[in-house]
PDB file of C-alpha atoms in Angstrom:
ATOM      1  CA  ASP A   1      -3.619   7.879  -7.484  1.00 62.00           C
ATOM      2  CA  GLY A   2      -3.749   7.289  -3.755  1.00 70.00           C
ATOM      3  CA  GLY A   3      -1.787   4.445  -2.317  1.00 94.00           C
ATOM      4  CA  ILE A   4       1.186   3.115  -0.432  1.00 97.00           C
ATOM      5  CA  THR A   5       4.616   3.115  -2.009  1.00 96.00           C
ATOM      6  CA  GLN A   6       7.631   1.171  -0.853  1.00 97.00           C
ATOM      7  CA  SER A   7      11.075   1.637  -2.232  1.00 91.00           C
ATOM      8  CA  PRO A   8      13.166   0.070  -3.438  1.00 92.00           C
ATOM      9  CA  LYS A   9      11.476  -3.145  -4.591  1.00 94.00           C
ATOM     10  CA  TYR A  10      14.722  -5.108  -4.210  1.00 95.00           C
ATOM     11  CA  LEU A  11      17.528  -4.245  -1.816  1.00 94.00           C
ATOM     12  CA  PHE A  12      20.861  -5.936  -1.311  1.00 94.00           C
ATOM     13  CA  ARG A  13      23.150  -5.243   1.624  1.00 91.00           C
ATOM     14  CA  LYS A  14      26.269  -6.698   3.106  1.00 91.00           C
ATOM     15  CA  GLU A  15      26.094  -8.378   6.478  1.00 90.00           C
ATOM     16  CA  GLY A  16      26.685  -5.954   9.323  1.00 89.00           C
ATOM     17  CA  GLN A  17      25.289  -2.884   7.526  1.00 92.00           C
ATOM     18  CA  ASN A  18      22.193  -1.020   8.604  1.00 94.00           C
ATOM     19  CA  VAL A  19      19.608  -0.456   5.893  1.00 95.00           C
ATOM     20  CA  THR A  20      16.497   1.722   5.770  1.00 96.00           C
ATOM     21  CA  LEU A  21      13.337   0.736   3.921  1.00 96.00           C
ATOM     22  CA  SER A  22      10.998   3.477   2.789  1.00 97.00           C
ATOM     23  CA  CYS A  23       7.209   3.528   3.168  1.00 97.00           C
ATOM     24  CA  GLU A  24       5.091   6.469   2.040  1.00 97.00           C
ATOM     25  CA  GLN A  25       1.299   6.803   1.860  1.00 97.00           C
ATOM     26  CA  ASN A  26      -0.887   9.547   0.426  1.00 96.00           C
ATOM     27  CA  LEU A  27      -4.141   8.108   1.760  1.00 94.00           C
ATOM     28  CA  ASN A  28      -4.168  10.391   4.794  1.00 94.00           C
ATOM     29  CA  HIS A  29      -4.233   7.307   7.014  1.00 95.00           C
ATOM     30  CA  ASP A  30      -3.385   7.736  10.668  1.00 95.00           C
ATOM     31  CA  ALA A  31      -1.931   4.315  11.430  1.00 95.00           C
ATOM     32  CA  MET A  32       0.993   2.598   9.731  1.00 97.00           C
ATOM     33  CA  TYR A  33       2.558  -0.850  10.116  1.00 97.00           C
ATOM     34  CA  TRP A  34       5.600  -2.901   9.214  1.00 98.00           C
ATOM     35  CA  TYR A  35       5.416  -6.651   8.687  1.00 98.00           C
ATOM     36  CA  ARG A  36       7.958  -9.276   7.870  1.00 97.00           C
ATOM     37  CA  GLN A  37       7.132 -12.227   5.619  1.00 95.00           C
ATOM     38  CA  ASP A  38       9.369 -15.268   5.272  1.00 92.00           C
ATOM     39  CA  PRO A  39       8.941 -17.878   2.517  1.00 84.00           C
ATOM     40  CA  GLY A  40       5.880 -20.022   3.002  1.00 76.00           C
ATOM     41  CA  GLN A  41       4.894 -18.233   6.175  1.00 78.00           C
ATOM     42  CA  GLY A  42       2.364 -15.708   7.281  1.00 84.00           C
ATOM     43  CA  LEU A  43       3.003 -12.147   8.334  1.00 94.00           C
ATOM     44  CA  ARG A  44       4.622 -11.047  11.559  1.00 95.00           C
ATOM     45  CA  LEU A  45       4.235  -7.537  12.960  1.00 96.00           C
ATOM     46  CA  ILE A  46       7.462  -5.615  13.556  1.00 98.00           C
ATOM     47  CA  TYR A  47       6.360  -2.089  14.567  1.00 98.00           C
ATOM     48  CA  TYR A  48       3.304   0.084  14.263  1.00 97.00           C
ATOM     49  CA  SER A  49       2.407   3.720  14.716  1.00 96.00           C
ATOM     50  CA  GLN A  50      -1.017   5.188  15.418  1.00 94.00           C
ATOM     51  CA  ILE A  51       0.006   8.846  15.283  1.00 93.00           C
ATOM     52  CA  VAL A  52       2.966  11.016  14.401  1.00 95.00           C
ATOM     53  CA  ASN A  53       5.909  10.847  16.811  1.00 95.00           C
ATOM     54  CA  ASP A  54       4.599   7.709  18.469  1.00 95.00           C
ATOM     55  CA  PHE A  55       5.124   4.009  17.717  1.00 97.00           C
ATOM     56  CA  GLN A  56       4.882   0.639  19.434  1.00 96.00           C
ATOM     57  CA  LYS A  57       6.767  -2.626  19.180  1.00 97.00           C
ATOM     58  CA  GLY A  58       5.087  -5.534  17.519  1.00 96.00           C
ATOM     59  CA  ASP A  59       5.854  -9.200  17.937  1.00 94.00           C
ATOM     60  CA  ILE A  60       9.361  -9.207  16.451  1.00 96.00           C
ATOM     61  CA  ALA A  61      10.836  -5.713  17.034  1.00 97.00           C
ATOM     62  CA  GLU A  62      14.333  -6.816  18.057  1.00 96.00           C
ATOM     63  CA  GLY A  63      16.948  -5.642  15.567  1.00 96.00           C
ATOM     64  CA  TYR A  64      14.631  -3.097  13.949  1.00 97.00           C
ATOM     65  CA  SER A  65      13.919   0.600  14.499  1.00 97.00           C
ATOM     66  CA  VAL A  66      11.358   3.041  13.114  1.00 98.00           C
ATOM     67  CA  SER A  67      10.465   6.726  13.124  1.00 97.00           C
ATOM     68  CA  ARG A  68       7.245   8.614  12.415  1.00 97.00           C
ATOM     69  CA  GLU A  69       8.135  12.259  11.903  1.00 97.00           C
ATOM     70  CA  LYS A  70       5.463  12.809   9.257  1.00 97.00           C
ATOM     71  CA  LYS A  71       1.989  11.346   8.911  1.00 96.00           C
ATOM     72  CA  GLU A  72       2.694  10.026   5.427  1.00 97.00           C
ATOM     73  CA  SER A  73       6.051   8.389   6.121  1.00 98.00           C
ATOM     74  CA  PHE A  74       7.096   5.433   8.291  1.00 98.00           C
ATOM     75  CA  PRO A  75      10.637   4.250   7.466  1.00 98.00           C
ATOM     76  CA  LEU A  76      12.012   1.003   8.876  1.00 97.00           C
ATOM     77  CA  THR A  77      15.699   0.522   9.675  1.00 97.00           C
ATOM     78  CA  VAL A  78      17.017  -3.010   9.746  1.00 96.00           C
ATOM     79  CA  THR A  79      20.045  -2.871  12.006  1.00 94.00           C
ATOM     80  CA  SER A  80      23.077  -5.110  12.157  1.00 90.00           C
ATOM     81  CA  ALA A  81      21.597  -6.565  15.348  1.00 89.00           C
ATOM     82  CA  GLN A  82      18.892  -8.335  13.340  1.00 89.00           C
ATOM     83  CA  LYS A  83      20.250 -11.856  13.083  1.00 88.00           C
ATOM     84  CA  ASN A  84      18.401 -13.002   9.996  1.00 91.00           C
ATOM     85  CA  PRO A  85      17.273  -9.933   8.036  1.00 93.00           C
ATOM     86  CA  THR A  86      16.735 -11.517   4.624  1.00 95.00           C
ATOM     87  CA  ALA A  87      12.972 -11.405   4.073  1.00 96.00           C
ATOM     88  CA  PHE A  88      10.101  -9.678   2.307  1.00 96.00           C
ATOM     89  CA  TYR A  89       9.015  -6.535   4.168  1.00 97.00           C
ATOM     90  CA  LEU A  90       5.496  -5.166   3.864  1.00 97.00           C
ATOM     91  CA  CYS A  91       4.210  -1.788   4.933  1.00 98.00           C
ATOM     92  CA  ALA A  92       0.524  -1.226   5.630  1.00 97.00           C
ATOM     93  CA  SER A  93      -1.752   1.579   6.737  1.00 96.00           C
ATOM     94  CA  ARG A  94      -5.195   2.016   8.261  1.00 94.00           C
ATOM     95  CA  VAL A  95      -7.509   5.010   8.187  1.00 92.00           C
ATOM     96  CA  GLY A  96      -7.864   5.569  11.918  1.00 82.00           C
ATOM     97  CA  PHE A  97      -8.812   4.337  15.341  1.00 76.00           C
ATOM     98  CA  SER A  98     -12.303   3.049  14.619  1.00 82.00           C
ATOM     99  CA  THR A  99     -11.659   1.410  11.246  1.00 86.00           C
ATOM    100  CA  ASP A 100     -10.713  -2.236  10.897  1.00 89.00           C
ATOM    101  CA  THR A 101      -9.012  -2.609   7.512  1.00 93.00           C
ATOM    102  CA  GLN A 102      -5.294  -2.472   6.786  1.00 95.00           C
ATOM    103  CA  TYR A 103      -4.096  -1.771   3.251  1.00 96.00           C
ATOM    104  CA  PHE A 104      -0.721  -2.951   2.038  1.00 97.00           C
ATOM    105  CA  GLY A 105       2.087  -1.627  -0.083  1.00 97.00           C
ATOM    106  CA  PRO A 106       3.905  -3.644  -2.766  1.00 96.00           C
ATOM    107  CA  GLY A 107       6.730  -4.747  -0.466  1.00 96.00           C
ATOM    108  CA  THR A 108      10.524  -4.635  -0.430  1.00 97.00           C
ATOM    109  CA  ARG A 109      12.593  -7.779  -0.734  1.00 96.00           C
ATOM    110  CA  LEU A 110      15.760  -7.410   1.330  1.00 96.00           C
ATOM    111  CA  THR A 111      18.658  -9.776   0.756  1.00 95.00           C
ATOM    112  CA  VAL A 112      21.665  -9.638   3.026  1.00 92.00           C
ATOM    113  CA  LEU A 113      24.776 -11.114   1.456  1.00 88.00           C
TER     114      LEU A 113
ATOM    115  CA  GLY B   1      -5.888 -15.733  22.184  1.00 86.00           C
ATOM    116  CA  ASP B   2      -7.390 -15.149  18.783  1.00 90.00           C
ATOM    117  CA  SER B   3      -6.270 -17.424  15.960  1.00 93.00           C
ATOM    118  CA  VAL B   4      -6.927 -18.301  12.319  1.00 96.00           C
ATOM    119  CA  THR B   5      -6.622 -21.718  10.739  1.00 96.00           C
ATOM    120  CA  GLN B   6      -6.514 -22.256   6.988  1.00 94.00           C
ATOM    121  CA  MET B   7      -6.468 -25.386   4.894  1.00 88.00           C
ATOM    122  CA  GLU B   8      -3.011 -26.512   3.945  1.00 80.00           C
ATOM    123  CA  GLY B   9      -1.832 -25.958   0.405  1.00 85.00           C
ATOM    124  CA  PRO B  10      -0.784 -25.988  -2.257  1.00 94.00           C
ATOM    125  CA  VAL B  11      -4.052 -26.329  -4.101  1.00 96.00           C
ATOM    126  CA  THR B  12      -3.963 -27.088  -7.818  1.00 97.00           C
ATOM    127  CA  LEU B  13      -7.098 -26.740  -9.921  1.00 97.00           C
ATOM    128  CA  SER B  14      -7.952 -26.794 -13.580  1.00 98.00           C
ATOM    129  CA  GLU B  15      -9.343 -23.662 -15.154  1.00 98.00           C
ATOM    130  CA  GLU B  16     -13.106 -23.247 -14.587  1.00 97.00           C
ATOM    131  CA  ALA B  17     -13.086 -25.547 -11.553  1.00 98.00           C
ATOM    132  CA  PHE B  18     -14.865 -24.640  -8.318  1.00 98.00           C
ATOM    133  CA  LEU B  19     -12.683 -23.282  -5.538  1.00 97.00           C
ATOM    134  CA  THR B  20     -13.105 -23.570  -1.796  1.00 97.00           C
ATOM    135  CA  ILE B  21     -10.436 -22.538   0.688  1.00 98.00           C
ATOM    136  CA  ASN B  22     -11.428 -23.281   4.258  1.00 97.00           C
ATOM    137  CA  CYS B  23     -10.833 -20.829   7.077  1.00 98.00           C
ATOM    138  CA  THR B  24     -11.871 -21.154  10.700  1.00 98.00           C
ATOM    139  CA  TYR B  25     -11.173 -18.809  13.550  1.00 97.00           C
ATOM    140  CA  THR B  26     -11.230 -18.450  17.303  1.00 95.00           C
ATOM    141  CA  ALA B  27     -11.906 -15.083  18.868  1.00 93.00           C
ATOM    142  CA  THR B  28     -13.141 -13.817  22.199  1.00 87.00           C
ATOM    143  CA  GLY B  29     -14.935 -10.800  20.782  1.00 84.00           C
ATOM    144  CA  TYR B  30     -16.752 -10.022  17.547  1.00 88.00           C
ATOM    145  CA  PRO B  31     -14.031  -9.948  14.928  1.00 94.00           C
ATOM    146  CA  SER B  32     -13.958  -8.545  11.442  1.00 96.00           C
ATOM    147  CA  LEU B  33     -12.874 -11.181   8.936  1.00 97.00           C
ATOM    148  CA  PHE B  34     -10.840 -10.701   5.776  1.00 97.00           C
ATOM    149  CA  TRP B  35      -9.442 -12.475   2.767  1.00 98.00           C
ATOM    150  CA  TYR B  36      -6.291 -11.018   1.274  1.00 98.00           C
ATOM    151  CA  VAL B  37      -4.626 -12.174  -1.949  1.00 98.00           C
ATOM    152  CA  GLN B  38      -0.917 -12.013  -2.740  1.00 96.00           C
ATOM    153  CA  TYR B  39       0.286 -12.415  -6.299  1.00 96.00           C
ATOM    154  CA  PRO B  40       3.900 -13.519  -6.826  1.00 91.00           C
ATOM    155  CA  GLY B  41       6.384 -10.884  -5.744  1.00 90.00           C
ATOM    156  CA  GLU B  42       3.699  -8.406  -4.679  1.00 93.00           C
ATOM    157  CA  GLY B  43       2.096  -7.110  -1.524  1.00 95.00           C
ATOM    158  CA  LEU B  44      -1.243  -8.178  -0.081  1.00 96.00           C
ATOM    159  CA  GLN B  45      -4.431  -6.932  -1.659  1.00 97.00           C
ATOM    160  CA  LEU B  46      -7.710  -6.872   0.200  1.00 97.00           C
ATOM    161  CA  LEU B  47     -10.012  -9.280  -1.611  1.00 98.00           C
ATOM    162  CA  LEU B  48     -13.110  -9.084   0.579  1.00 98.00           C
ATOM    163  CA  LYS B  49     -14.250  -8.607   4.162  1.00 97.00           C
ATOM    164  CA  ALA B  50     -17.182  -9.138   6.473  1.00 97.00           C
ATOM    165  CA  THR B  51     -17.783  -7.422   9.768  1.00 95.00           C
ATOM    166  CA  LYS B  52     -20.651  -9.289  11.404  1.00 93.00           C
ATOM    167  CA  ALA B  53     -22.373 -12.647  11.480  1.00 94.00           C
ATOM    168  CA  ASP B  54     -24.139 -13.717   8.256  1.00 96.00           C
ATOM    169  CA  ASP B  55     -22.490 -10.936   6.242  1.00 97.00           C
ATOM    170  CA  LYS B  56     -21.284 -12.025   2.823  1.00 97.00           C
ATOM    171  CA  GLY B  57     -18.217 -10.390   1.349  1.00 97.00           C
ATOM    172  CA  SER B  58     -17.755 -10.582  -2.404  1.00 97.00           C
ATOM    173  CA  ASN B  59     -15.347  -9.292  -5.036  1.00 97.00           C
ATOM    174  CA  LYS B  60     -14.143 -10.421  -8.477  1.00 96.00           C
ATOM    175  CA  GLY B  61     -16.306 -13.545  -8.339  1.00 97.00           C
ATOM    176  CA  PHE B  62     -15.011 -14.590  -4.912  1.00 98.00           C
ATOM    177  CA  GLU B  63     -17.377 -14.893  -1.960  1.00 98.00           C
ATOM    178  CA  ALA B  64     -17.141 -15.674   1.744  1.00 98.00           C
ATOM    179  CA  THR B  65     -19.843 -15.724   4.407  1.00 98.00           C
ATOM    180  CA  TYR B  66     -19.216 -14.935   8.072  1.00 97.00           C
ATOM    181  CA  ARG B  67     -20.572 -17.984   9.941  1.00 97.00           C
ATOM    182  CA  LYS B  68     -20.543 -17.368  13.672  1.00 94.00           C
ATOM    183  CA  GLU B  69     -22.120 -20.721  14.522  1.00 95.00           C
ATOM    184  CA  THR B  70     -19.280 -22.618  12.844  1.00 96.00           C
ATOM    185  CA  THR B  71     -16.644 -19.875  13.332  1.00 96.00           C
ATOM    186  CA  SER B  72     -15.817 -20.072   9.662  1.00 97.00           C
ATOM    187  CA  PHE B  73     -15.180 -17.765   6.715  1.00 98.00           C
ATOM    188  CA  HIS B  74     -14.576 -20.067   3.754  1.00 98.00           C
ATOM    189  CA  LEU B  75     -13.533 -18.531   0.437  1.00 98.00           C
ATOM    190  CA  GLU B  76     -15.341 -19.729  -2.702  1.00 98.00           C
ATOM    191  CA  LYS B  77     -15.303 -19.041  -6.411  1.00 98.00           C
ATOM    192  CA  GLY B  78     -17.449 -20.776  -8.956  1.00 97.00           C
ATOM    193  CA  SER B  79     -15.009 -20.839 -11.859  1.00 96.00           C
ATOM    194  CA  VAL B  80     -11.331 -20.107 -11.355  1.00 98.00           C
ATOM    195  CA  GLN B  81      -9.021 -18.648 -13.975  1.00 97.00           C
ATOM    196  CA  VAL B  82      -5.281 -18.943 -14.469  1.00 97.00           C
ATOM    197  CA  SER B  83      -5.006 -15.339 -13.296  1.00 97.00           C
ATOM    198  CA  ASP B  84      -6.348 -16.398  -9.860  1.00 98.00           C
ATOM    199  CA  SER B  85      -3.091 -18.232  -9.145  1.00 97.00           C
ATOM    200  CA  ALA B  86      -1.828 -16.614  -5.949  1.00 97.00           C
ATOM    201  CA  VAL B  87      -1.548 -17.077  -2.191  1.00 95.00           C
ATOM    202  CA  TYR B  88      -4.708 -16.408  -0.210  1.00 97.00           C
ATOM    203  CA  PHE B  89      -4.629 -15.290   3.421  1.00 97.00           C
ATOM    204  CA  CYS B  90      -7.525 -15.417   5.840  1.00 97.00           C
ATOM    205  CA  ALA B  91      -7.271 -12.846   8.626  1.00 97.00           C
ATOM    206  CA  LEU B  92      -9.157 -11.349  11.522  1.00 95.00           C
ATOM    207  CA  THR B  93      -9.002  -8.278  13.661  1.00 94.00           C
ATOM    208  CA  ASP B  94     -11.039  -7.369  16.685  1.00 89.00           C
ATOM    209  CA  ALA B  95     -11.778  -4.062  18.353  1.00 83.00           C
ATOM    210  CA  LYS B  96     -11.713  -5.839  21.691  1.00 80.00           C
ATOM    211  CA  THR B  97      -7.999  -6.611  21.368  1.00 78.00           C
ATOM    212  CA  SER B  98      -7.077  -3.824  18.960  1.00 84.00           C
ATOM    213  CA  TYR B  99      -7.447  -3.138  15.264  1.00 85.00           C
ATOM    214  CA  ASP B 100      -3.668  -2.746  15.242  1.00 86.00           C
ATOM    215  CA  LYS B 101      -3.290  -6.491  15.742  1.00 90.00           C
ATOM    216  CA  VAL B 102      -4.318  -8.504  12.701  1.00 94.00           C
ATOM    217  CA  ILE B 103      -4.151 -12.276  13.006  1.00 94.00           C
ATOM    218  CA  PHE B 104      -3.206 -13.870   9.701  1.00 94.00           C
ATOM    219  CA  GLY B 105      -3.512 -17.464   8.667  1.00 94.00           C
ATOM    220  CA  PRO B 106      -0.438 -19.104   7.103  1.00 93.00           C
ATOM    221  CA  GLY B 107      -1.754 -18.666   3.571  1.00 94.00           C
ATOM    222  CA  THR B 108      -2.977 -21.119   0.959  1.00 95.00           C
ATOM    223  CA  SER B 109      -1.191 -21.269  -2.357  1.00 95.00           C
ATOM    224  CA  LEU B 110      -3.459 -21.758  -5.371  1.00 97.00           C
ATOM    225  CA  SER B 111      -2.259 -22.772  -8.807  1.00 97.00           C
ATOM    226  CA  VAL B 112      -4.731 -22.833 -11.688  1.00 98.00           C
ATOM    227  CA  ILE B 113      -3.651 -24.749 -14.771  1.00 97.00           C
ATOM    228  CA  PRO B 114      -5.118 -24.253 -18.247  1.00 95.00           C
TER     229      PRO B 114
END
């Protein structure tokens, strides 16, 4: 089945540690996205990538980093510089430049203790 | 800039009741409009979309019509079920600004009781 996978579903880390969230898609989509969702709030864009080896900052990129070495993979690292990292993180993808629809993965809930 | 406004929740309905969740938007171009649904603990699922004025998106008994004259995209369902309990997000994206930038509403939580 084609889709977007995020792992793990739940992640716990100690304060001050970097942590990497995985996002993989087998839809052959060009563009990929990372969003953050806090309780009772909408989605905020962290980073996005339109093609391999290229990515752009979204609205709340501070304290996060990404890489796009392969078309199907777009991992997100939450660094110790992120002041309030506990949140639900959603990965999404879109077919290509002229298409308008983003499709989402199941999400990873990160809790920093 | 572009924006999306949704009715405040939570909304609680009895099973088989009629559902309307209001959504209005502002956009400088000709946006595509979406409804996404998020079940507890899960990611967002595309429920329906419409890409131009007067288009009607529909899926699983839900419908929404793109009304340019009222800048609205209200979500409706004739008879809700307990399984429809979820958070519903209205969203837009616009080629004029970039399809990479999706504007989401804050979400409306729906609870359907038996």
